[in-house]
mmCIF file of C-alpha atoms in Angstrom:
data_model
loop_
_atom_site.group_PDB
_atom_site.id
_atom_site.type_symbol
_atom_site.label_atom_id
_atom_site.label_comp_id
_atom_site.label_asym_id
_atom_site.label_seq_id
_atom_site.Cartn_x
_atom_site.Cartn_y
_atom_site.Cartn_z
ATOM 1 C CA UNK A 1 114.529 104.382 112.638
ATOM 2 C CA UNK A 2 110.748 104.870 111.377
ATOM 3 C CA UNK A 3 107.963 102.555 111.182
ATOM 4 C CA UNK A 4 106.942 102.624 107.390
ATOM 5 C CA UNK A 5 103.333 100.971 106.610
ATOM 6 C CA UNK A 6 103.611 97.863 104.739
ATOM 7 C CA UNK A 7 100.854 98.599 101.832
ATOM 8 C CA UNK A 8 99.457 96.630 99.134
ATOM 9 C CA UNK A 9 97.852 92.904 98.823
ATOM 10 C CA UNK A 10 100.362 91.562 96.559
ATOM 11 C CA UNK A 11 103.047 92.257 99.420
ATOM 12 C CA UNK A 12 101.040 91.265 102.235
ATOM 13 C CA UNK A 13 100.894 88.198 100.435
ATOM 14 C CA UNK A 14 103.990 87.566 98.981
ATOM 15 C CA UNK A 15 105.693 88.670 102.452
ATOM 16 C CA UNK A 16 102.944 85.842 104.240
ATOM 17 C CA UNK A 17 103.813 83.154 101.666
ATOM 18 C CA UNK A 18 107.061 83.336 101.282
ATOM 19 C CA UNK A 19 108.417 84.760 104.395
ATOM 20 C CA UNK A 20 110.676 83.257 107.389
ATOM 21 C CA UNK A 21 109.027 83.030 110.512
ATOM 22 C CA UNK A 22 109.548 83.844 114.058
ATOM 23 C CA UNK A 23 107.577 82.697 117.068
ATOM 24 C CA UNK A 24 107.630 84.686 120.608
ATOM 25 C CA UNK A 25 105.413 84.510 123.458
ATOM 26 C CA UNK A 26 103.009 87.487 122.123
ATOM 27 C CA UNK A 27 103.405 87.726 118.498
ATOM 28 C CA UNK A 28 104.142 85.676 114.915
ATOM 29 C CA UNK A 29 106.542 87.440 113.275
ATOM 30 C CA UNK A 30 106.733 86.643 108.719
ATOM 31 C CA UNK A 31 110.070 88.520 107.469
ATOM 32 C CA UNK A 32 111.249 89.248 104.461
ATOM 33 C CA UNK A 33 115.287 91.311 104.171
ATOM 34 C CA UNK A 34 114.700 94.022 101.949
ATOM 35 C CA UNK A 35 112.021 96.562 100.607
ATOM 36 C CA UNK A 36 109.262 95.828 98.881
ATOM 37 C CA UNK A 37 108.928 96.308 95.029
ATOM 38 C CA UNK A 38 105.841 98.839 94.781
ATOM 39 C CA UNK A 39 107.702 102.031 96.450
ATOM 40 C CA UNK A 40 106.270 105.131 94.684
ATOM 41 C CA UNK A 41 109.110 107.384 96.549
ATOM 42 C CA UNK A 42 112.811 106.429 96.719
ATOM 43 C CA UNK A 43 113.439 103.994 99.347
ATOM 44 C CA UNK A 44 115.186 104.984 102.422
ATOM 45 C CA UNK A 45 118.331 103.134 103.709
ATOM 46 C CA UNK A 46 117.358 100.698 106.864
ATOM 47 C CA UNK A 47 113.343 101.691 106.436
ATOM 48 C CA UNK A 48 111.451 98.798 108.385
ATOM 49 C CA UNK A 49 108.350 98.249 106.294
ATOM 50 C CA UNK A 50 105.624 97.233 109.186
ATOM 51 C CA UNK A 51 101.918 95.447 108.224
ATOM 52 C CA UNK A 52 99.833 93.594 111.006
ATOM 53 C CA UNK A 53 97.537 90.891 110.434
ATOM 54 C CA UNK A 54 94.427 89.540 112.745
ATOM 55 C CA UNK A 55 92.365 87.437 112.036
ATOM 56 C CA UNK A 56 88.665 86.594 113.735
ATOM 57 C CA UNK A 57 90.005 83.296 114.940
ATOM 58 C CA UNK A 58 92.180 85.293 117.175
ATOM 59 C CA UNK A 59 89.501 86.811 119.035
ATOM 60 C CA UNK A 60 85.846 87.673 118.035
ATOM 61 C CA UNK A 61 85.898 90.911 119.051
ATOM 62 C CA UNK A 62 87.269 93.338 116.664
ATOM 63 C CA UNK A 63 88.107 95.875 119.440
ATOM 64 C CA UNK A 64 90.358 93.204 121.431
ATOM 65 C CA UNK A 65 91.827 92.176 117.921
ATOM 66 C CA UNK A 66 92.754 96.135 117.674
ATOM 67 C CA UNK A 67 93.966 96.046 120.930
ATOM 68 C CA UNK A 68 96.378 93.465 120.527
ATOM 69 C CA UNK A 69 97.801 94.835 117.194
ATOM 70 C CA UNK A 70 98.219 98.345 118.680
ATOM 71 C CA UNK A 71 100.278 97.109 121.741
ATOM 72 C CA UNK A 72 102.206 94.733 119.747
ATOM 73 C CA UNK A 73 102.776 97.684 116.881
ATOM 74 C CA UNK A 74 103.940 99.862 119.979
ATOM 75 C CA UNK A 75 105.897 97.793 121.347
ATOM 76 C CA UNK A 76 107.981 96.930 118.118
ATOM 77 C CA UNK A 77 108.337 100.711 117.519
ATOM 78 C CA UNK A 78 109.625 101.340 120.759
ATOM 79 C CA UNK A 79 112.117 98.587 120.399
ATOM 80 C CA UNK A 80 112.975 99.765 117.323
ATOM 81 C CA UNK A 81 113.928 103.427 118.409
ATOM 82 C CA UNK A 82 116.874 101.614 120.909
ATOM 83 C CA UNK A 83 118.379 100.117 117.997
ATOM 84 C CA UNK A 84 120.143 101.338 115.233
ATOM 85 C CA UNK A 85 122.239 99.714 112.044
ATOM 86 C CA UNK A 86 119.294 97.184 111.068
ATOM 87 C CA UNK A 87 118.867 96.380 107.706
ATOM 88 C CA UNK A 88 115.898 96.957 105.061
ATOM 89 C CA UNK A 89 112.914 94.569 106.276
ATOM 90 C CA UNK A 90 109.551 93.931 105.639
ATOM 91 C CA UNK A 91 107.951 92.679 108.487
ATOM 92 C CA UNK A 92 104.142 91.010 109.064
ATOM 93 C CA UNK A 93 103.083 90.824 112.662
ATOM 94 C CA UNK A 94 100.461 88.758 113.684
ATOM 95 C CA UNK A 95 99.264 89.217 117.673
ATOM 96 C CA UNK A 96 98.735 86.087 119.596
ATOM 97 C CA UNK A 97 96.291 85.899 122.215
ATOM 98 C CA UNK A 98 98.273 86.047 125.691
ATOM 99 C CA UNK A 99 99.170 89.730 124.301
ATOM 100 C CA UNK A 100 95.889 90.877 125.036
ATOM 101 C CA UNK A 101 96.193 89.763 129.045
ATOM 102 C CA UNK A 102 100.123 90.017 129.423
ATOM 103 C CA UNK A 103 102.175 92.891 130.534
ATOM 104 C CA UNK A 104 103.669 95.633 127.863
ATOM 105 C CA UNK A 105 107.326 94.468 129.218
ATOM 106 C CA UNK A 106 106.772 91.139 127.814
ATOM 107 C CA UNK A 107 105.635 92.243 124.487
ATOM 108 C CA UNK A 108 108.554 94.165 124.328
ATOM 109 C CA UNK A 109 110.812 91.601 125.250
ATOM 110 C CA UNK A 110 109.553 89.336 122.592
ATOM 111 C CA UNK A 111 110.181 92.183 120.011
ATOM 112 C CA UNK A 112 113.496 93.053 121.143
ATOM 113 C CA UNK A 113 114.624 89.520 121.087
ATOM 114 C CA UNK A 114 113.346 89.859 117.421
ATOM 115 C CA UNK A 115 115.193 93.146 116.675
ATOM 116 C CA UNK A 116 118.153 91.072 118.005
ATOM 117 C CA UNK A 117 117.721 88.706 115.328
ATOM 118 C CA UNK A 118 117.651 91.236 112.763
ATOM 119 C CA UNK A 119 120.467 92.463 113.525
ATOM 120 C CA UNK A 120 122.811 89.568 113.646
ATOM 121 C CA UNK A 121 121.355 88.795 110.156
ATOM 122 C CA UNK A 122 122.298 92.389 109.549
#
């Protein structure tokens, strides 16, 4: 399965507002089933529609915020390659802090348990 970017404000948004949420130990995860309404190409069966969000009261430093939503964005599409049969989703990560300092096995453990619960929405 591939990582699409999630693109646009007016998704971000509507994804942020009226999303479910999931909490782990590295990441906030908003979800929305489904893809989002401003495709300009066809959309593809089981796409996962990816968009990461960080703010400044995360961290101050923009290069640790960067860090944090690269390893949590890598993490998730690592997951994601081990599982197959998941639905259409548009996902909005947001990195918390103890994924800067934490090992890589535990951010992937958070987003498997995530994928899990994807797929017994499925």
């Amino acid at each position: 399965m591939h990582l699409s970017r999630l693109r646009g404000r007016k998704v971000n948004e509507l994804v942020l507002s009226k999303g479910e949420r999931w909490n782990g130990k590295t990441m906030t995860i908003r979800f929305i089933m489904g893809h989002p309404k401003n495709l300009s190409a066809p959309p593809k069966p089981g796409a996962f529609y990816l968009g990461t969000f960080a703010s400044s009261r995360l961290d101050a430093s923009a290069v640790k915020r960067n860090r944090m939503r690269r390893r949590c964005r890598e993490a998730l599409r690592l997951s994601l390659a081990q599982c197959v049969g998941l639905p259409a989703v548009q996902v909005l990560m947001t990195p918390r802090p103890a994924s800067m300092t934490c090992d890589f096995a535990d951010i992937a453990a958070d987003a498997g348990m995530f994928l899990a619960l994807l797929k017994r929405r499925g």
